């Protein structure tokens, strides 16, 4: 076993060595983006902690004031559960930023309950357990990785049964909650660099396109989100100009309103 | 030896990451995609040890020699990113490069390519959309599967 382990470690070292001895990549300095006809359509939505990490580097953030651990009502509509699940996973990332172990553990349990509500509980059970175990050990890197795996597993399980639209709602719920917290932090201590983190026009377009294809989800919350994204778009899609403090405030109002609508019963 | 077994023999801390590849992938996705993904994970391994969070989501596809594809991705100023490309095809030459929304090369000079792997490194100067261009430059196969993942810190 020891010999096997040594062999494996030496192979890893060899791969690491690849980066050192590999050829420097010769690439054209410029490409014509408009001529790239073969563009992959799949979008990987950034995790909330991708944005939170960038925010943390700008200034100290009091993450504890953004931790939310209230119990949400039970929904029966699957699109509502999917949106809420995305929101709760995002809350998990916030609780990790705040290093709030009890909140993380509670979120692990809620993620499991919501996943069961949309029929994908089985694939989430090991992740929920891993989240709780890692929170007990205050191993925050592992909690982050398990939250990412949770979202990925939920989406894989939904895609397997051709529920891709619900899977997209999970991403949307997470993105909305992440944007709500981002704008709340930047609103409190405005900086141009902080506001620039909102510059995500392609992601907004992606979500708008996906929502337009969800006509079967005839729910008020889905329509509210569609309308809200129309409001948000001109505030963040401003080319090379800077996003103003006023725009940040408006996006925060809109996403806070939507966040409340997602977690409350109609 | 099958490529997946080869990858398994190559690493230690990668093992948990491969084991948790969703079982659905093994059940439903072409095994070559899983192998390509395993090579991308292998390329990521040293960087994960340096604190990069590798995303569970990834892109896959297949290309003929000389073909390329672009993936559009939102990146945030303040973070540092690596994109890792893997293929299971022996003797294929693959590459990955990062361009900003104006089509200007935006990666760091330490981006690299070798054997089954290629990697590109970026510290974005602005927040916004970037294009990650995946190419199969040479390959003995008609179609070469690839998988692209990324990590940030």
mmCIF file of N, CA, C and O in Angstrom, chain A residues 4-5 7-9 11-12 15-16 18-19 22-31 33 36 38-40 42 44-47 49-51 53-54 57 144-145 148-149 152 155-156 160 193 196-197 199-200 202-203, chain B residues 9-12 20 22 24 28 42 45-47 49-50 53-57 59 68-74 76-79 81 97 99 102-105 111-114 117 126-129 131 133 150 152-153:
data_model
loop_
_atom_site.group_PDB
_atom_site.id
_atom_site.type_symbol
_atom_site.label_atom_id
_atom_site.label_comp_id
_atom_site.label_asym_id
_atom_site.label_seq_id
_atom_site.Cartn_x
_atom_site.Cartn_y
_atom_site.Cartn_z
ATOM 1 N N UNK A 4 2.436 1.589 -3.328
ATOM 2 C CA UNK A 4 1.429 2.058 -4.280
ATOM 3 C C UNK A 4 1.224 3.568 -4.128
ATOM 4 O O UNK A 4 1.225 4.331 -5.085
ATOM 5 N N UNK A 5 1.117 3.974 -2.863
ATOM 6 C CA UNK A 5 0.907 5.392 -2.571
ATOM 7 C C UNK A 5 2.089 6.235 -3.057
ATOM 8 O O UNK A 5 1.915 7.307 -3.633
ATOM 9 N N UNK A 7 4.059 5.482 -5.498
ATOM 10 C CA UNK A 7 4.012 5.526 -6.963
ATOM 11 C C UNK A 7 3.011 6.592 -7.426
ATOM 12 O O UNK A 7 3.290 7.366 -8.322
ATOM 13 N N UNK A 8 1.868 6.606 -6.723
ATOM 14 C CA UNK A 8 0.845 7.567 -7.117
ATOM 15 C C UNK A 8 1.341 8.991 -6.914
ATOM 16 O O UNK A 8 1.156 9.859 -7.762
ATOM 17 N N UNK A 9 1.973 9.208 -5.773
ATOM 18 C CA UNK A 9 2.463 10.561 -5.502
ATOM 19 C C UNK A 9 3.506 10.995 -6.525
ATOM 20 O O UNK A 9 3.545 12.141 -6.940
ATOM 21 N N UNK A 11 3.606 10.029 -9.580
ATOM 22 C CA UNK A 11 2.914 10.327 -10.829
ATOM 23 C C UNK A 11 2.282 11.720 -10.784
ATOM 24 O O UNK A 11 2.306 12.452 -11.762
ATOM 25 N N UNK A 12 1.721 12.070 -9.624
ATOM 26 C CA UNK A 12 1.151 13.419 -9.484
ATOM 27 C C UNK A 12 2.240 14.462 -9.668
ATOM 28 O O UNK A 12 2.069 15.455 -10.366
ATOM 29 N N UNK A 15 2.941 14.923 -13.222
ATOM 30 C CA UNK A 15 1.961 15.769 -13.911
ATOM 31 C C UNK A 15 2.226 17.236 -13.578
ATOM 32 O O UNK A 15 2.164 18.109 -14.435
ATOM 33 N N UNK A 16 2.546 17.490 -12.315
ATOM 34 C CA UNK A 16 2.850 18.868 -11.931
ATOM 35 C C UNK A 16 4.049 19.361 -12.729
ATOM 36 O O UNK A 16 4.084 20.495 -13.201
ATOM 37 N N UNK A 18 4.738 18.591 -15.639
ATOM 38 C CA UNK A 18 4.299 18.922 -16.998
ATOM 39 C C UNK A 18 4.154 20.425 -17.172
ATOM 40 O O UNK A 18 4.543 21.001 -18.181
ATOM 41 N N UNK A 19 3.563 21.039 -16.152
ATOM 42 C CA UNK A 19 3.323 22.481 -16.244
ATOM 43 C C UNK A 19 4.635 23.240 -16.350
ATOM 44 O O UNK A 19 4.696 24.309 -16.941
ATOM 45 N N UNK A 22 6.213 21.941 -19.951
ATOM 46 C CA UNK A 22 5.346 21.965 -21.123
ATOM 47 C C UNK A 22 5.698 23.148 -22.013
ATOM 48 O O UNK A 22 6.313 24.119 -21.577
ATOM 49 N N UNK A 23 5.252 23.020 -23.251
ATOM 50 C CA UNK A 23 5.497 24.107 -24.187
ATOM 51 C C UNK A 23 4.683 25.329 -23.794
ATOM 52 O O UNK A 23 3.533 25.201 -23.413
ATOM 53 N N UNK A 24 5.297 26.481 -23.874
ATOM 54 C CA UNK A 24 4.536 27.701 -23.716
ATOM 55 C C UNK A 24 3.534 27.762 -24.849
ATOM 56 O O UNK A 24 3.846 27.370 -25.974
ATOM 57 N N UNK A 25 2.338 28.171 -24.552
ATOM 58 C CA UNK A 25 1.288 28.134 -25.557
ATOM 59 C C UNK A 25 1.455 29.284 -26.538
ATOM 60 O O UNK A 25 1.527 30.432 -26.137
ATOM 61 N N UNK A 26 1.579 28.942 -27.845
ATOM 62 C CA UNK A 26 1.674 29.971 -28.882
ATOM 63 C C UNK A 26 0.260 30.251 -29.380
ATOM 64 O O UNK A 26 -0.350 29.390 -29.993
ATOM 65 N N UNK A 27 -0.221 31.407 -29.125
ATOM 66 C CA UNK A 27 -1.606 31.705 -29.500
ATOM 67 C C UNK A 27 -1.649 33.017 -30.257
ATOM 68 O O UNK A 27 -0.839 33.915 -29.998
ATOM 69 N N UNK A 28 -2.579 33.163 -31.213
ATOM 70 C CA UNK A 28 -2.733 34.460 -31.875
ATOM 71 C C UNK A 28 -3.037 35.545 -30.851
ATOM 72 O O UNK A 28 -3.754 35.278 -29.890
ATOM 73 N N UNK A 29 -2.498 36.715 -31.074
ATOM 74 C CA UNK A 29 -2.724 37.811 -30.102
ATOM 75 C C UNK A 29 -4.158 38.324 -30.166
ATOM 76 O O UNK A 29 -4.651 38.932 -29.231
ATOM 77 N N UNK A 30 -4.792 38.061 -31.286
ATOM 78 C CA UNK A 30 -6.134 38.604 -31.477
ATOM 79 C C UNK A 30 -6.965 37.647 -32.318
ATOM 80 O O UNK A 30 -6.425 37.030 -33.241
ATOM 81 N N UNK A 31 -8.220 37.475 -31.982
ATOM 82 C CA UNK A 31 -9.133 36.687 -32.827
ATOM 83 C C UNK A 31 -10.383 37.521 -33.103
ATOM 84 O O UNK A 31 -10.735 38.410 -32.315
ATOM 85 N N UNK A 33 -13.889 37.650 -32.796
ATOM 86 C CA UNK A 33 -14.914 36.939 -32.022
ATOM 87 C C UNK A 33 -16.163 36.682 -32.873
ATOM 88 O O UNK A 33 -16.789 35.632 -32.766
ATOM 89 N N UNK A 36 -16.251 33.473 -34.791
ATOM 90 C CA UNK A 36 -16.233 32.196 -34.079
ATOM 91 C C UNK A 36 -17.619 31.578 -34.173
ATOM 92 O O UNK A 36 -18.460 31.747 -33.312
ATOM 93 N N UNK A 38 -18.460 28.492 -34.123
ATOM 94 C CA UNK A 38 -18.722 27.325 -33.295
ATOM 95 C C UNK A 38 -18.537 27.677 -31.820
ATOM 96 O O UNK A 38 -17.493 27.444 -31.228
ATOM 97 N N UNK A 39 -19.559 28.265 -31.274
ATOM 98 C CA UNK A 39 -19.509 28.629 -29.867
ATOM 99 C C UNK A 39 -20.357 27.635 -29.079
ATOM 100 O O UNK A 39 -21.469 27.320 -29.470
ATOM 101 N N UNK A 40 -19.797 27.143 -27.966
ATOM 102 C CA UNK A 40 -20.538 26.226 -27.111
ATOM 103 C C UNK A 40 -21.633 27.017 -26.405
ATOM 104 O O UNK A 40 -21.372 28.073 -25.844
ATOM 105 N N UNK A 42 -23.531 25.918 -23.876
ATOM 106 C CA UNK A 42 -23.678 25.653 -22.441
ATOM 107 C C UNK A 42 -23.017 26.769 -21.632
ATOM 108 O O UNK A 42 -21.886 27.156 -21.921
ATOM 109 N N UNK A 44 -21.825 27.938 -17.850
ATOM 110 C CA UNK A 44 -21.580 27.558 -16.464
ATOM 111 C C UNK A 44 -21.780 28.822 -15.630
ATOM 112 O O UNK A 44 -21.024 29.788 -15.753
ATOM 113 N N UNK A 45 -22.849 28.799 -14.844
ATOM 114 C CA UNK A 45 -23.176 29.984 -14.036
ATOM 115 C C UNK A 45 -22.185 30.062 -12.879
ATOM 116 O O UNK A 45 -21.967 29.062 -12.183
ATOM 117 N N UNK A 46 -21.569 31.231 -12.666
ATOM 118 C CA UNK A 46 -20.600 31.342 -11.572
ATOM 119 C C UNK A 46 -21.251 31.029 -10.226
ATOM 120 O O UNK A 46 -22.425 31.322 -10.021
ATOM 121 N N UNK A 47 -20.464 30.456 -9.343
ATOM 122 C CA UNK A 47 -20.963 30.208 -7.992
ATOM 123 C C UNK A 47 -20.991 31.525 -7.225
ATOM 124 O O UNK A 47 -20.153 32.403 -7.483
ATOM 125 N N UNK A 49 -19.816 32.091 -4.393
ATOM 126 C CA UNK A 49 -18.541 32.378 -3.713
ATOM 127 C C UNK A 49 -17.452 32.848 -4.664
ATOM 128 O O UNK A 49 -16.418 33.354 -4.235
ATOM 129 N N UNK A 50 -17.699 32.696 -5.975
ATOM 130 C CA UNK A 50 -16.761 33.260 -6.946
ATOM 131 C C UNK A 50 -16.817 34.792 -6.842
ATOM 132 O O UNK A 50 -15.796 35.472 -6.920
ATOM 133 N N UNK A 51 -18.035 35.290 -6.682
ATOM 134 C CA UNK A 51 -18.227 36.735 -6.563
ATOM 135 C C UNK A 51 -17.832 37.201 -5.153
ATOM 136 O O UNK A 51 -17.170 38.229 -4.994
ATOM 137 N N UNK A 53 -15.672 35.928 -3.178
ATOM 138 C CA UNK A 53 -14.213 35.927 -3.044
ATOM 139 C C UNK A 53 -13.615 37.206 -3.594
ATOM 140 O O UNK A 53 -12.720 37.807 -2.986
ATOM 141 N N UNK A 54 -14.136 37.629 -4.768
ATOM 142 C CA UNK A 54 -13.636 38.872 -5.370
ATOM 143 C C UNK A 54 -13.996 40.067 -4.482
ATOM 144 O O UNK A 54 -13.191 40.994 -4.314
ATOM 145 N N UNK A 57 -11.703 40.546 -1.505
ATOM 146 C CA UNK A 57 -10.383 41.093 -1.785
ATOM 147 C C UNK A 57 -10.417 42.622 -1.859
ATOM 148 O O UNK A 57 -9.388 43.275 -1.794
ATOM 149 N N UNK A 144 -17.455 24.380 0.898
ATOM 150 C CA UNK A 144 -17.654 25.051 -0.405
ATOM 151 C C UNK A 144 -17.707 24.018 -1.528
ATOM 152 O O UNK A 144 -18.566 24.079 -2.399
ATOM 153 N N UNK A 145 -16.767 23.068 -1.492
ATOM 154 C CA UNK A 145 -16.726 22.061 -2.560
ATOM 155 C C UNK A 145 -18.001 21.213 -2.536
ATOM 156 O O UNK A 145 -18.570 20.909 -3.590
ATOM 157 N N UNK A 148 -20.929 23.096 -4.003
ATOM 158 C CA UNK A 148 -20.824 23.068 -5.469
ATOM 159 C C UNK A 148 -21.289 21.701 -5.989
ATOM 160 O O UNK A 148 -22.070 21.602 -6.936
ATOM 161 N N UNK A 149 -20.819 20.629 -5.328
ATOM 162 C CA UNK A 149 -21.214 19.276 -5.745
ATOM 163 C C UNK A 149 -22.723 19.079 -5.583
ATOM 164 O O UNK A 149 -23.352 18.405 -6.398
ATOM 165 N N UNK A 152 -24.419 20.748 -8.435
ATOM 166 C CA UNK A 152 -24.143 19.984 -9.647
ATOM 167 C C UNK A 152 -24.944 18.681 -9.663
ATOM 168 O O UNK A 152 -25.532 18.307 -10.687
ATOM 169 N N UNK A 155 -28.593 19.256 -10.353
ATOM 170 C CA UNK A 155 -28.831 19.569 -11.761
ATOM 171 C C UNK A 155 -28.646 18.345 -12.649
ATOM 172 O O UNK A 155 -29.416 18.127 -13.573
ATOM 173 N N UNK A 156 -27.649 17.522 -12.335
ATOM 174 C CA UNK A 156 -27.457 16.284 -13.105
ATOM 175 C C UNK A 156 -28.677 15.382 -12.970
ATOM 176 O O UNK A 156 -29.149 14.803 -13.954
ATOM 177 N N UNK A 160 -31.186 14.286 -15.958
ATOM 178 C CA UNK A 160 -31.424 12.865 -16.274
ATOM 179 C C UNK A 160 -32.887 12.593 -16.572
ATOM 180 O O UNK A 160 -33.202 11.757 -17.403
ATOM 181 N N UNK A 193 -14.786 49.272 -8.248
ATOM 182 C CA UNK A 193 -14.415 47.870 -8.464
ATOM 183 C C UNK A 193 -15.516 46.934 -7.965
ATOM 184 O O UNK A 193 -15.789 45.899 -8.577
ATOM 185 N N UNK A 196 -18.343 47.031 -10.382
ATOM 186 C CA UNK A 196 -17.996 46.355 -11.641
ATOM 187 C C UNK A 196 -18.308 44.855 -11.592
ATOM 188 O O UNK A 196 -18.530 44.219 -12.633
ATOM 189 N N UNK A 197 -18.342 44.279 -10.398
ATOM 190 C CA UNK A 197 -18.653 42.841 -10.279
ATOM 191 C C UNK A 197 -20.069 42.528 -10.775
ATOM 192 O O UNK A 197 -20.410 41.384 -11.038
ATOM 193 N N UNK A 199 -21.148 43.591 -13.561
ATOM 194 C CA UNK A 199 -21.126 43.638 -15.027
ATOM 195 C C UNK A 199 -21.205 42.212 -15.592
ATOM 196 O O UNK A 199 -20.201 41.582 -15.880
ATOM 197 N N UNK A 200 -22.439 41.725 -15.704
ATOM 198 C CA UNK A 200 -22.669 40.330 -16.136
ATOM 199 C C UNK A 200 -23.768 40.278 -17.205
ATOM 200 O O UNK A 200 -24.733 39.510 -17.065
ATOM 201 N N UNK A 202 -24.089 39.090 -20.221
ATOM 202 C CA UNK A 202 -24.352 37.832 -20.948
ATOM 203 C C UNK A 202 -25.093 36.819 -20.074
ATOM 204 O O UNK A 202 -25.935 36.064 -20.561
ATOM 205 N N UNK A 203 -24.769 36.830 -18.794
ATOM 206 C CA UNK A 203 -25.483 35.917 -17.888
ATOM 207 C C UNK A 203 -26.950 36.316 -17.788
ATOM 208 O O UNK A 203 -27.846 35.473 -17.785
ATOM 209 N N UNK B 9 -4.379 5.451 -12.031
ATOM 210 C CA UNK B 9 -3.054 5.071 -11.551
ATOM 211 C C UNK B 9 -2.154 6.285 -11.352
ATOM 212 O O UNK B 9 -1.109 6.193 -10.758
ATOM 213 N N UNK B 10 -2.583 7.389 -11.895
ATOM 214 C CA UNK B 10 -1.700 8.557 -11.903
ATOM 215 C C UNK B 10 -1.837 9.460 -10.690
ATOM 216 O O UNK B 10 -1.104 10.417 -10.566
ATOM 217 N N UNK B 11 -2.812 9.257 -9.858
ATOM 218 C CA UNK B 11 -3.039 10.276 -8.855
ATOM 219 C C UNK B 11 -3.588 9.742 -7.548
ATOM 220 O O UNK B 11 -4.167 8.669 -7.504
ATOM 221 N N UNK B 12 -3.404 10.513 -6.503
ATOM 222 C CA UNK B 12 -3.936 10.117 -5.206
ATOM 223 C C UNK B 12 -5.090 11.008 -4.815
ATOM 224 O O UNK B 12 -6.222 10.567 -4.717
ATOM 225 N N UNK B 20 -16.436 10.994 -7.023
ATOM 226 C CA UNK B 20 -17.695 11.721 -6.892
ATOM 227 C C UNK B 20 -18.184 12.285 -8.215
ATOM 228 O O UNK B 20 -19.188 12.971 -8.238
ATOM 229 N N UNK B 22 -20.535 12.504 -10.832
ATOM 230 C CA UNK B 22 -21.891 11.986 -10.674
ATOM 231 C C UNK B 22 -22.029 10.628 -11.366
ATOM 232 O O UNK B 22 -21.580 10.446 -12.484
ATOM 233 N N UNK B 24 -24.408 9.483 -12.645
ATOM 234 C CA UNK B 24 -25.180 9.643 -13.877
ATOM 235 C C UNK B 24 -24.270 9.782 -15.085
ATOM 236 O O UNK B 24 -24.602 9.330 -16.180
ATOM 237 N N UNK B 28 -24.832 7.620 -18.356
ATOM 238 C CA UNK B 28 -25.479 8.199 -19.520
ATOM 239 C C UNK B 28 -24.551 8.839 -20.537
ATOM 240 O O UNK B 28 -24.919 9.013 -21.682
ATOM 241 N N UNK B 42 -6.973 15.736 -13.785
ATOM 242 C CA UNK B 42 -5.567 15.456 -13.503
ATOM 243 C C UNK B 42 -4.717 16.707 -13.727
ATOM 244 O O UNK B 42 -3.818 17.013 -12.939
ATOM 245 N N UNK B 45 -5.126 19.028 -10.754
ATOM 246 C CA UNK B 45 -4.704 18.540 -9.440
ATOM 247 C C UNK B 45 -3.670 19.429 -8.722
ATOM 248 O O UNK B 45 -3.883 19.832 -7.580
ATOM 249 N N UNK B 46 -2.548 19.782 -9.366
ATOM 250 C CA UNK B 46 -1.548 20.575 -8.631
ATOM 251 C C UNK B 46 -2.076 21.953 -8.223
ATOM 252 O O UNK B 46 -1.661 22.494 -7.204
ATOM 253 N N UNK B 47 -2.976 22.490 -9.029
ATOM 254 C CA UNK B 47 -3.498 23.827 -8.753
ATOM 255 C C UNK B 47 -4.516 23.789 -7.613
ATOM 256 O O UNK B 47 -4.608 24.728 -6.822
ATOM 257 N N UNK B 49 -4.293 21.890 -5.168
ATOM 258 C CA UNK B 49 -3.458 21.847 -3.956
ATOM 259 C C UNK B 49 -2.955 23.237 -3.573
ATOM 260 O O UNK B 49 -2.594 23.478 -2.439
ATOM 261 N N UNK B 50 -2.932 24.139 -4.565
ATOM 262 C CA UNK B 50 -2.493 25.520 -4.289
ATOM 263 C C UNK B 50 -3.664 26.417 -3.911
ATOM 264 O O UNK B 50 -3.528 27.632 -3.846
ATOM 265 N N UNK B 53 -10.303 26.479 -6.289
ATOM 266 C CA UNK B 53 -11.559 25.727 -6.169
ATOM 267 C C UNK B 53 -11.954 25.300 -7.571
ATOM 268 O O UNK B 53 -12.286 26.142 -8.404
ATOM 269 N N UNK B 54 -11.898 24.005 -7.853
ATOM 270 C CA UNK B 54 -12.278 23.542 -9.187
ATOM 271 C C UNK B 54 -13.778 23.338 -9.227
ATOM 272 O O UNK B 54 -14.350 22.635 -8.389
ATOM 273 N N UNK B 55 -14.412 23.964 -10.209
ATOM 274 C CA UNK B 55 -15.868 23.832 -10.356
ATOM 275 C C UNK B 55 -16.250 22.408 -10.753
ATOM 276 O O UNK B 55 -15.543 21.733 -11.485
ATOM 277 N N UNK B 56 -17.402 22.001 -10.252
ATOM 278 C CA UNK B 56 -17.924 20.675 -10.608
ATOM 279 C C UNK B 56 -18.472 20.671 -12.037
ATOM 280 O O UNK B 56 -18.493 19.644 -12.691
ATOM 281 N N UNK B 57 -18.981 21.806 -12.475
ATOM 282 C CA UNK B 57 -19.489 21.904 -13.844
ATOM 283 C C UNK B 57 -18.331 21.955 -14.835
ATOM 284 O O UNK B 57 -17.254 22.458 -14.500
ATOM 285 N N UNK B 59 -17.368 21.686 -19.423
ATOM 286 C CA UNK B 59 -17.835 21.614 -20.809
ATOM 287 C C UNK B 59 -17.168 20.406 -21.473
ATOM 288 O O UNK B 59 -16.004 20.092 -21.162
ATOM 289 N N UNK B 68 -11.792 24.257 -33.841
ATOM 290 C CA UNK B 68 -11.771 24.895 -32.526
ATOM 291 C C UNK B 68 -13.182 25.287 -32.125
ATOM 292 O O UNK B 68 -14.069 25.400 -32.980
ATOM 293 N N UNK B 69 -13.379 25.465 -30.832
ATOM 294 C CA UNK B 69 -14.661 25.911 -30.312
ATOM 295 C C UNK B 69 -14.418 26.954 -29.246
ATOM 296 O O UNK B 69 -13.389 26.932 -28.561
ATOM 297 N N UNK B 70 -15.386 27.839 -29.108
ATOM 298 C CA UNK B 70 -15.270 28.884 -28.088
ATOM 299 C C UNK B 70 -16.320 28.676 -27.010
ATOM 300 O O UNK B 70 -17.474 28.386 -27.308
ATOM 301 N N UNK B 71 -15.892 28.820 -25.786
ATOM 302 C CA UNK B 71 -16.792 28.772 -24.635
ATOM 303 C C UNK B 71 -16.817 30.177 -24.059
ATOM 304 O O UNK B 71 -15.763 30.792 -23.897
ATOM 305 N N UNK B 72 -18.013 30.692 -23.808
ATOM 306 C CA UNK B 72 -18.097 32.037 -23.238
ATOM 307 C C UNK B 72 -18.266 31.900 -21.720
ATOM 308 O O UNK B 72 -19.105 31.118 -21.273
ATOM 309 N N UNK B 73 -17.476 32.644 -20.961
ATOM 310 C CA UNK B 73 -17.580 32.521 -19.513
ATOM 311 C C UNK B 73 -17.439 33.873 -18.824
ATOM 312 O O UNK B 73 -16.615 34.693 -19.207
ATOM 313 N N UNK B 74 -18.284 34.063 -17.819
ATOM 314 C CA UNK B 74 -18.223 35.271 -16.994
ATOM 315 C C UNK B 74 -17.075 35.132 -15.990
ATOM 316 O O UNK B 74 -17.008 34.157 -15.240
ATOM 317 N N UNK B 76 -14.554 37.359 -13.036
ATOM 318 C CA UNK B 76 -14.619 38.515 -12.141
ATOM 319 C C UNK B 76 -13.223 39.039 -11.819
ATOM 320 O O UNK B 76 -12.349 38.261 -11.404
ATOM 321 N N UNK B 77 -13.068 40.346 -11.994
ATOM 322 C CA UNK B 77 -11.815 40.998 -11.614
ATOM 323 C C UNK B 77 -11.599 40.799 -10.105
ATOM 324 O O UNK B 77 -12.544 40.943 -9.324
ATOM 325 N N UNK B 78 -10.388 40.478 -9.734
ATOM 326 C CA UNK B 78 -10.095 40.214 -8.317
ATOM 327 C C UNK B 78 -9.812 38.738 -8.103
ATOM 328 O O UNK B 78 -9.089 38.367 -7.186
ATOM 329 N N UNK B 79 -10.408 37.894 -8.963
ATOM 330 C CA UNK B 79 -10.124 36.458 -8.886
ATOM 331 C C UNK B 79 -9.007 36.088 -9.854
ATOM 332 O O UNK B 79 -8.690 36.848 -10.771
ATOM 333 N N UNK B 81 -7.954 32.737 -12.318
ATOM 334 C CA UNK B 81 -8.572 31.529 -12.882
ATOM 335 C C UNK B 81 -7.560 30.703 -13.652
ATOM 336 O O UNK B 81 -6.682 31.244 -14.321
ATOM 337 N N UNK B 97 -6.916 28.684 -24.991
ATOM 338 C CA UNK B 97 -6.471 30.073 -24.837
ATOM 339 C C UNK B 97 -7.656 30.959 -24.459
ATOM 340 O O UNK B 97 -8.804 30.634 -24.776
ATOM 341 N N UNK B 99 -9.470 34.782 -24.433
ATOM 342 C CA UNK B 99 -9.565 36.092 -25.079
ATOM 343 C C UNK B 99 -10.630 36.923 -24.382
ATOM 344 O O UNK B 99 -11.625 36.377 -23.876
ATOM 345 N N UNK B 102 -13.231 41.668 -26.663
ATOM 346 C CA UNK B 102 -12.798 42.340 -27.894
ATOM 347 C C UNK B 102 -11.966 41.419 -28.783
ATOM 348 O O UNK B 102 -11.490 41.842 -29.847
ATOM 349 N N UNK B 103 -11.743 40.186 -28.318
ATOM 350 C CA UNK B 103 -10.959 39.236 -29.108
ATOM 351 C C UNK B 103 -9.466 39.337 -28.865
ATOM 352 O O UNK B 103 -8.670 38.766 -29.608
ATOM 353 N N UNK B 104 -9.066 40.040 -27.804
ATOM 354 C CA UNK B 104 -7.633 40.208 -27.510
ATOM 355 C C UNK B 104 -7.181 39.118 -26.531
ATOM 356 O O UNK B 104 -7.894 38.837 -25.553
ATOM 357 N N UNK B 105 -6.027 38.523 -26.823
ATOM 358 C CA UNK B 105 -5.487 37.480 -25.938
ATOM 359 C C UNK B 105 -5.340 38.046 -24.528
ATOM 360 O O UNK B 105 -4.744 39.105 -24.338
ATOM 361 N N UNK B 111 0.562 29.950 -19.360
ATOM 362 C CA UNK B 111 -0.354 28.954 -19.915
ATOM 363 C C UNK B 111 0.475 27.898 -20.645
ATOM 364 O O UNK B 111 1.544 28.210 -21.171
ATOM 365 N N UNK B 112 0.015 26.655 -20.673
ATOM 366 C CA UNK B 112 0.854 25.570 -21.220
ATOM 367 C C UNK B 112 0.025 24.486 -21.895
ATOM 368 O O UNK B 112 -1.194 24.412 -21.718
ATOM 369 N N UNK B 113 0.722 23.642 -22.684
ATOM 370 C CA UNK B 113 0.063 22.495 -23.314
ATOM 371 C C UNK B 113 1.074 21.359 -23.463
ATOM 372 O O UNK B 113 2.245 21.607 -23.780
ATOM 373 N N UNK B 114 0.633 20.147 -23.193
ATOM 374 C CA UNK B 114 1.535 18.993 -23.270
ATOM 375 C C UNK B 114 0.703 17.718 -23.229
ATOM 376 O O UNK B 114 -0.181 17.569 -22.371
ATOM 377 N N UNK B 117 -2.988 17.180 -22.107
ATOM 378 C CA UNK B 117 -3.430 18.324 -21.321
ATOM 379 C C UNK B 117 -3.105 19.668 -21.981
ATOM 380 O O UNK B 117 -2.162 19.770 -22.748
ATOM 381 N N UNK B 126 -10.691 43.111 -16.111
ATOM 382 C CA UNK B 126 -12.042 43.656 -15.956
ATOM 383 C C UNK B 126 -13.014 42.507 -15.709
ATOM 384 O O UNK B 126 -12.746 41.363 -16.068
ATOM 385 N N UNK B 127 -14.148 42.838 -15.099
ATOM 386 C CA UNK B 127 -15.218 41.860 -14.913
ATOM 387 C C UNK B 127 -16.060 41.818 -16.185
ATOM 388 O O UNK B 127 -16.426 42.864 -16.714
ATOM 389 N N UNK B 128 -16.362 40.631 -16.658
ATOM 390 C CA UNK B 128 -17.199 40.519 -17.854
ATOM 391 C C UNK B 128 -17.051 39.177 -18.522
ATOM 392 O O UNK B 128 -16.530 38.225 -17.922
ATOM 393 N N UNK B 129 -17.498 39.092 -19.774
ATOM 394 C CA UNK B 129 -17.448 37.830 -20.509
ATOM 395 C C UNK B 129 -16.093 37.661 -21.198
ATOM 396 O O UNK B 129 -15.555 38.618 -21.751
ATOM 397 N N UNK B 131 -13.809 34.700 -23.738
ATOM 398 C CA UNK B 131 -13.934 33.543 -24.627
ATOM 399 C C UNK B 131 -12.761 32.595 -24.382
ATOM 400 O O UNK B 131 -11.601 33.013 -24.472
ATOM 401 N N UNK B 133 -11.026 29.488 -25.889
ATOM 402 C CA UNK B 133 -11.017 28.795 -27.186
ATOM 403 C C UNK B 133 -10.239 27.481 -27.074
ATOM 404 O O UNK B 133 -9.065 27.464 -26.705
ATOM 405 N N UNK B 150 -12.727 24.552 -14.986
ATOM 406 C CA UNK B 150 -11.984 25.718 -14.512
ATOM 407 C C UNK B 150 -12.025 25.794 -12.988
ATOM 408 O O UNK B 150 -12.866 25.177 -12.333
ATOM 409 N N UNK B 152 -10.891 28.644 -9.576
ATOM 410 C CA UNK B 152 -10.612 30.049 -9.237
ATOM 411 C C UNK B 152 -10.136 30.133 -7.785
ATOM 412 O O UNK B 152 -10.357 29.232 -6.986
ATOM 413 N N UNK B 153 -9.478 31.235 -7.484
ATOM 414 C CA UNK B 153 -9.146 31.524 -6.086
ATOM 415 C C UNK B 153 -9.016 33.023 -5.929
ATOM 416 O O UNK B 153 -8.912 33.732 -6.931
#
